[in-house]
Coordinates of C-alpha atoms and ligand atoms in Angstrom, one line a residue:
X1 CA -159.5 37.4 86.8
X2 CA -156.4 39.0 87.2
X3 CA -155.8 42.1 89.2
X4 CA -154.0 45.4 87.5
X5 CA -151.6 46.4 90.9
X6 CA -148.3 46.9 89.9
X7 CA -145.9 47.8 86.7
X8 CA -144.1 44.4 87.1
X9 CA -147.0 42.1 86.7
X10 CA -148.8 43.3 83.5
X11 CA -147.8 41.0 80.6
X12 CA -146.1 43.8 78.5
X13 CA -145.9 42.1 75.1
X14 CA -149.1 40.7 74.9
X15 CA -150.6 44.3 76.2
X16 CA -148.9 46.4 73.3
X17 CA -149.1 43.8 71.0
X18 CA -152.7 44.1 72.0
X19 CA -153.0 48.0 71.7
X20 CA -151.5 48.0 68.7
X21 CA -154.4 45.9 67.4
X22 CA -156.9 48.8 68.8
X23 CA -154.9 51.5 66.9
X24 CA -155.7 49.8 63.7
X25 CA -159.1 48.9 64.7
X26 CA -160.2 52.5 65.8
X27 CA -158.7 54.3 62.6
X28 CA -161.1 52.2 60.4
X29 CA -163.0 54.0 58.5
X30 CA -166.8 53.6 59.5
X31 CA -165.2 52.8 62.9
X32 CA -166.1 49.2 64.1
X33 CA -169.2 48.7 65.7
X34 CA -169.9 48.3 69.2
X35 CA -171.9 45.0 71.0
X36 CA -173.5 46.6 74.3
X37 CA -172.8 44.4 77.4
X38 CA -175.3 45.8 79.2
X39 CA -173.2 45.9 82.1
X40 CA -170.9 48.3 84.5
X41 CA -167.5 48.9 85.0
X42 CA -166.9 51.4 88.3
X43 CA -164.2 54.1 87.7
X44 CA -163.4 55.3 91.2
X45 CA -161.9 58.1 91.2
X46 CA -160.8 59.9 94.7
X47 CA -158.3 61.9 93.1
X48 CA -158.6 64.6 90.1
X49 CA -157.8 63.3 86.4
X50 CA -158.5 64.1 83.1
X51 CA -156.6 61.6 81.0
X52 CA -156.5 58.5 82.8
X53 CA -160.0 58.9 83.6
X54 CA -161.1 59.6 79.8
X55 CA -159.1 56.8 78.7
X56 CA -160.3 54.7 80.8
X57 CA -164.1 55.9 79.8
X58 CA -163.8 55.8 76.9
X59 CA -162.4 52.3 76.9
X60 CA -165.3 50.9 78.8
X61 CA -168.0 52.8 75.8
X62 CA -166.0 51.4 73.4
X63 CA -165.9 47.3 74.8
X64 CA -169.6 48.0 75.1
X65 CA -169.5 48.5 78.9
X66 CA -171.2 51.6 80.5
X67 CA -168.9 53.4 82.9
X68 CA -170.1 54.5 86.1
X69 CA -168.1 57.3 87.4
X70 CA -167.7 57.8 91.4
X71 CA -165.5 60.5 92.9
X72 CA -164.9 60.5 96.1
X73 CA -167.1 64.5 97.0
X74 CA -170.2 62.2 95.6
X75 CA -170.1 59.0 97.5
X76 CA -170.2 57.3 100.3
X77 CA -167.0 58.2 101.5
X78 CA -168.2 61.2 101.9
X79 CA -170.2 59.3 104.8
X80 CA -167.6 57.6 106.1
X81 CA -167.4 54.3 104.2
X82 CA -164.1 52.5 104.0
X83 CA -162.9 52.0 100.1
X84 CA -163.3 48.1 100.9
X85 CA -167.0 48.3 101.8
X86 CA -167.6 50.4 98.6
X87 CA -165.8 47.7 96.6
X88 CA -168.0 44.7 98.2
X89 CA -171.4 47.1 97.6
X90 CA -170.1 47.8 93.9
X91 CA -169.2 43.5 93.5
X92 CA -172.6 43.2 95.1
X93 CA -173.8 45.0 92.1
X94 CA -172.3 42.9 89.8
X95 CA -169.7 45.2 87.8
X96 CA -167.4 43.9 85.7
X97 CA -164.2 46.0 86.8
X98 CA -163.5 48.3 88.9
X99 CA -160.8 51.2 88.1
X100 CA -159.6 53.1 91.1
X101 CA -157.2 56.0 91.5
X102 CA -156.7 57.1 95.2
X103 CA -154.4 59.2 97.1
X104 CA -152.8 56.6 99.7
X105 CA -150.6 54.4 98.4
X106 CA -151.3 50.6 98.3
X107 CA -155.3 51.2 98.4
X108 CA -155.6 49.3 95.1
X109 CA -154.5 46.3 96.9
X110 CA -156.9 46.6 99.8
X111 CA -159.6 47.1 97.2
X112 CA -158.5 43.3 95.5
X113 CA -158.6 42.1 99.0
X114 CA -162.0 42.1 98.9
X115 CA -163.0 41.9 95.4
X116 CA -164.0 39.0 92.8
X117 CA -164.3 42.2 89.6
X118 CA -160.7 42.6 88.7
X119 CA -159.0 45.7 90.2
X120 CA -157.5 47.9 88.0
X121 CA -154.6 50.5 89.3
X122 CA -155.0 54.4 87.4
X123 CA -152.3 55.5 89.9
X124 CA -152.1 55.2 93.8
X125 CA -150.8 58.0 96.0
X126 CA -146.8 57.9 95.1
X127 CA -146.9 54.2 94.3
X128 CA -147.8 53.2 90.8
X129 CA -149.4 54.3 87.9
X130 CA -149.4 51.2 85.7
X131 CA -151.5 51.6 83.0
X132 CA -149.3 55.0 82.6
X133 CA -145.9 52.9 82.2
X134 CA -147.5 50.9 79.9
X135 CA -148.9 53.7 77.6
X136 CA -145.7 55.5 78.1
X137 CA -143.8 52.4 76.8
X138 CA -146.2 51.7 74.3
X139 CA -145.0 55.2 72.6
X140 CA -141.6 54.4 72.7
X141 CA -142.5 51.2 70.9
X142 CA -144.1 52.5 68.3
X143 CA -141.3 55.0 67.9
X144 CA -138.9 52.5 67.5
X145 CA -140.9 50.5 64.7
X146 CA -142.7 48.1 67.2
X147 CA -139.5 46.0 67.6
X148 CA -139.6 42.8 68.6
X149 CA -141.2 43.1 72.4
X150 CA -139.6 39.8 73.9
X151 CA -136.4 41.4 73.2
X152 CA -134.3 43.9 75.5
X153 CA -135.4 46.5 72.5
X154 CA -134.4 49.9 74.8
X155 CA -130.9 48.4 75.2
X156 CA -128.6 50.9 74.7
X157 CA -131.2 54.0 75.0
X158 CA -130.8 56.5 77.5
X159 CA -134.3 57.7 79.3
X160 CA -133.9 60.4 81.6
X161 CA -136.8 61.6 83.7
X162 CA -136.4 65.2 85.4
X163 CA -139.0 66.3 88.0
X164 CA -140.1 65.3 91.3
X165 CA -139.3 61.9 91.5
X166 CA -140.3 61.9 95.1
X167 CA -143.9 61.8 94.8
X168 CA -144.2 60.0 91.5
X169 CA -145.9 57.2 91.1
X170 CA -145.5 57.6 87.1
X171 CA -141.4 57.8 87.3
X172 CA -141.7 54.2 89.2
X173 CA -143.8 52.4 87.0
X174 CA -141.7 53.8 84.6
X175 CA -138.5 52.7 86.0
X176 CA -139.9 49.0 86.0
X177 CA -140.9 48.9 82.1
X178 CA -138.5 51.1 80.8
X179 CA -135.3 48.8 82.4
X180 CA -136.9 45.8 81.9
X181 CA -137.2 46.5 78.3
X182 CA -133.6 47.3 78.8
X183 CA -133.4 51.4 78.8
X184 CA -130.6 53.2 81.1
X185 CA -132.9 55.0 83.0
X186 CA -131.7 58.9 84.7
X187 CA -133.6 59.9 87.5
X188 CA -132.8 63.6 88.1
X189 CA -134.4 65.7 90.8
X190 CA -133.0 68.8 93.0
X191 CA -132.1 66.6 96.3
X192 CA -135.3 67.2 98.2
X193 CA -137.6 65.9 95.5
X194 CA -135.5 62.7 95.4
X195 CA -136.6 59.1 97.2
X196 CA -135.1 58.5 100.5
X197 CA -134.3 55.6 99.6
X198 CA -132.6 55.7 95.6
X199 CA -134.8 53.3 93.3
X200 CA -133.1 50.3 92.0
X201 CA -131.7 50.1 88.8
X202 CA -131.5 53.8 88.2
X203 CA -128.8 56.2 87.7
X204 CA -129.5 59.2 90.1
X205 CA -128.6 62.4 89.7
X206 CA -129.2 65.9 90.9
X207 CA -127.9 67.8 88.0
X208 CA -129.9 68.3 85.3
X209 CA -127.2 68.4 82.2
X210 CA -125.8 64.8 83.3
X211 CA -129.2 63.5 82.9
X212 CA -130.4 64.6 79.6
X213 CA -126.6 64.3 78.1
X214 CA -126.9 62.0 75.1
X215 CA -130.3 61.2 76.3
X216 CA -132.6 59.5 73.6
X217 CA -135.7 59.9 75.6
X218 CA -136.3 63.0 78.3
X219 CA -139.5 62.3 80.3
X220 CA -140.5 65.4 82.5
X221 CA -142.8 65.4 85.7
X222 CA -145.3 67.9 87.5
X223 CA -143.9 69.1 90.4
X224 CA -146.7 66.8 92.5
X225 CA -147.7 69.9 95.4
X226 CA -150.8 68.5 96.5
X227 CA -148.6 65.8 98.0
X228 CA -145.5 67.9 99.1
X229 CA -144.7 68.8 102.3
X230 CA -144.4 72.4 103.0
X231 CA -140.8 73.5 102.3
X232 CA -139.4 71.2 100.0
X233 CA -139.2 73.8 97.3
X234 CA -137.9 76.6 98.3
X235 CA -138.2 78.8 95.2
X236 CA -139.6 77.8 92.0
X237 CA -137.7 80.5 89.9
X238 CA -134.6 78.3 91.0
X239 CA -136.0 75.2 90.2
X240 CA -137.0 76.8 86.8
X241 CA -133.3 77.9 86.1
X242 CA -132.0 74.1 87.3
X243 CA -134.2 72.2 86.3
X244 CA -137.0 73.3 83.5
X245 CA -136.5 71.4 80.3
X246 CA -136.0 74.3 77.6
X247 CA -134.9 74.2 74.0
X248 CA -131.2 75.1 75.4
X249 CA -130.7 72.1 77.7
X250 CA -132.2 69.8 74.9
X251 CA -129.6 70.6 72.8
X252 CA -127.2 68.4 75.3
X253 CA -129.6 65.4 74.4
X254 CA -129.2 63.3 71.3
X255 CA -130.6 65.3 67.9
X256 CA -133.5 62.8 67.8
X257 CA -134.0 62.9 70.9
X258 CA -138.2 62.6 72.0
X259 CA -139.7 64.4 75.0
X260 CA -142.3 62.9 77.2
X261 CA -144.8 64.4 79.7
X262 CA -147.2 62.4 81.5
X263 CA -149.5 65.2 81.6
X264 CA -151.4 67.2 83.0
X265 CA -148.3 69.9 82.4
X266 CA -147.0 72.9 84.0
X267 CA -146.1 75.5 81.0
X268 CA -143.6 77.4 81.8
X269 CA -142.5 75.1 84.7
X270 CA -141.1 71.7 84.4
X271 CA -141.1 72.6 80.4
X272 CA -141.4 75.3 78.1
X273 CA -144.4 76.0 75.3
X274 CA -141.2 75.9 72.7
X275 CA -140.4 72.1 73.5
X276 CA -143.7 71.2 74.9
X277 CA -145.1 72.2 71.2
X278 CA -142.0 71.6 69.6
X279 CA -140.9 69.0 67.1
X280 CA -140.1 66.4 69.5
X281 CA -142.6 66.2 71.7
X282 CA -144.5 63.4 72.0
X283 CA -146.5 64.4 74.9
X284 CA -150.1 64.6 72.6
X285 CA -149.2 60.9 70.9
X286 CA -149.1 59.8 74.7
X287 CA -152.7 60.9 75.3
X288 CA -153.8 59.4 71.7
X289 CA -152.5 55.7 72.9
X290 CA -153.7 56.0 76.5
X291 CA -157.2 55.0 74.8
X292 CA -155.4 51.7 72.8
X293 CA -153.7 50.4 76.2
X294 CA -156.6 51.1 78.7
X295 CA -158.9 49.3 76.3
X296 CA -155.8 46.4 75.7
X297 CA -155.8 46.1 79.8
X298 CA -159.2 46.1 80.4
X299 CA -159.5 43.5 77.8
X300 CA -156.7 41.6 79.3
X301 CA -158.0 42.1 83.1
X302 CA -162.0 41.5 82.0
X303 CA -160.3 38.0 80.0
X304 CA -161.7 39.1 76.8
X305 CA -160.8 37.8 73.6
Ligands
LIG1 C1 -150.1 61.7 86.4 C2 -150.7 61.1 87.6 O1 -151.9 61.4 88.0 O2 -150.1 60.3 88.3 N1 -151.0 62.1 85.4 C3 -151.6 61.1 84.6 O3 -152.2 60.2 85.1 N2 -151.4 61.3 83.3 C4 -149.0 62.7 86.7 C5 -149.4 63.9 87.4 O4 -150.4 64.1 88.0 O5 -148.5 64.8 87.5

């Protein structure tokens, strides 16, 4: 069964195609009923989340799986155990999947090392955060009136995401989808929040108004300070005045331009209550289809129907 590792592997077409299907399924009216499996799918979760980690429950409840929730303050890692040992004990134990979000990139792939349940990435360290492209992209599909997937259908659209690239593993699973499927993709950051190394197949910039000039799509990011080192903000009021997405600098963007957030966000930070809450916002939509594409890729990774 296949693994969920990395952006570039997940077969993008079938996947929305496929969370498209749950949107209409869930907003049927009784909702569809539910065949218990009887069986587990592990979230691990070493790392806080809301979102992801509700998505992905509530994905399992409704395939008919029951999701067994491990952080890492109530395991054994707590112990000392290495994440591949609690992968063999939970394959031991038969579950069907196992979910894990960790703080060190590349642990996902240790886990599928060792592991016959399909690993499934919600976000590793700086790395990737697949299942967040996906969801992300899924929105901007359904924006678009669900054009034809195979097709480069974000050609000509300009995405620009503003925050701290550095430490995002969102803004690179992002980068993968949203260029694949053709988008010109902005990455704009004050210089200390940017890669050391640019990304490929972005336009980087350090300036704010370049970035979200003409933009059809401005995606902002959490400053990530749990993984900064010390220093590489020096004030917030001046990243605020640079940086913070306000109803003033969206007016450089196109008129119907959309505004994305992958959440959890920062008022008053990387965005403002007017925008966050405003008219083009899509930030609430996002979490809405998070459910539809963690149950489309659990689906896909569990080789369901
Ligand atoms: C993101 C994450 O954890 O990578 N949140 C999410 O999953 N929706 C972004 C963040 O924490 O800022």
């Amino acid at each position: 069964m296949p693994h969920i590792l990395t952006a570039a592997a997940l077969p993008v077409s079938d996947l929305l195609r496929r969370a498209d299907t749950w949107r209409v399924r869930l907003a049927e009216r009784p909702a569809p009923p539910v065949a218990p499996k009887a069986a587990l799918i592990a979230l691990l979760f070493y790392e806080p989340s809301t979102r992801t980690r509700a998505a992905f429950e509530q994905a399992c409840v409704l395939l008919g799986y029951h999701p067994l929730v491990i952080t890492a303050e109530a395991s054994s890692i707590a112990k000392g155990e290495s994440l591949q040992d609690t992968v063999r004990t939970l394959n031991a134990q038969g579950v069907r999947a196992i979910v894990i979000r960790h703080p060190q990139a590349g642990a996902p792939i240790h886990a599928a090392q060792v592991s016959d349940a399909p690993i499934l990435n919600a976000g590793d360290g700086a790395h990737e955060h697949p299942t967040q492209a996906l969801l992300d992209l899924y929105t901007l599909w359904r924006h678009y009136g669900c054009p034809d997937p195979d097709t480069r259908w974000l050609g000509g659209r300009k995405v620009a995401i503003i925050g701290d690239i550095r430490h995002s593993r969102v803004a690179r699973s992002n980068l993968i989808l949203l260029t694949r499927a053709g988008a010109e993709v902005w990455l704009c950051a004050p210089p200390t929040l940017l890669p050391d190394t640019p990304l490929p197949d972005a336009h980087t910039t350090t300036n704010a108004e370049q970035a979200i000039q003409n933009a059809d799509v401005v995606m902002a990011l959490r400053l990530q300070t749990e993984r900064m080192q010390q220093g590489l903000l020096p004030s917030l009021d001046a990243y605020r005045r640079d940086y913070q997405i306000d109803p003033e600098r969206l007016k450089l963007a196109k008129p119907e331009c959309v505004v994305m957030h992958p959440g959890p966000i920062q008022r008053g930070v990387e965005i403002t209550d007017a925008v966050a809450d405003g008219a083009a916002s899509l930030i609430l939509t996002q979490v809405r289809h998070g459910v539809y594409v963690r149950l489309a890729v659990l689906e896909y990774a569990l080789g369901e129907a």
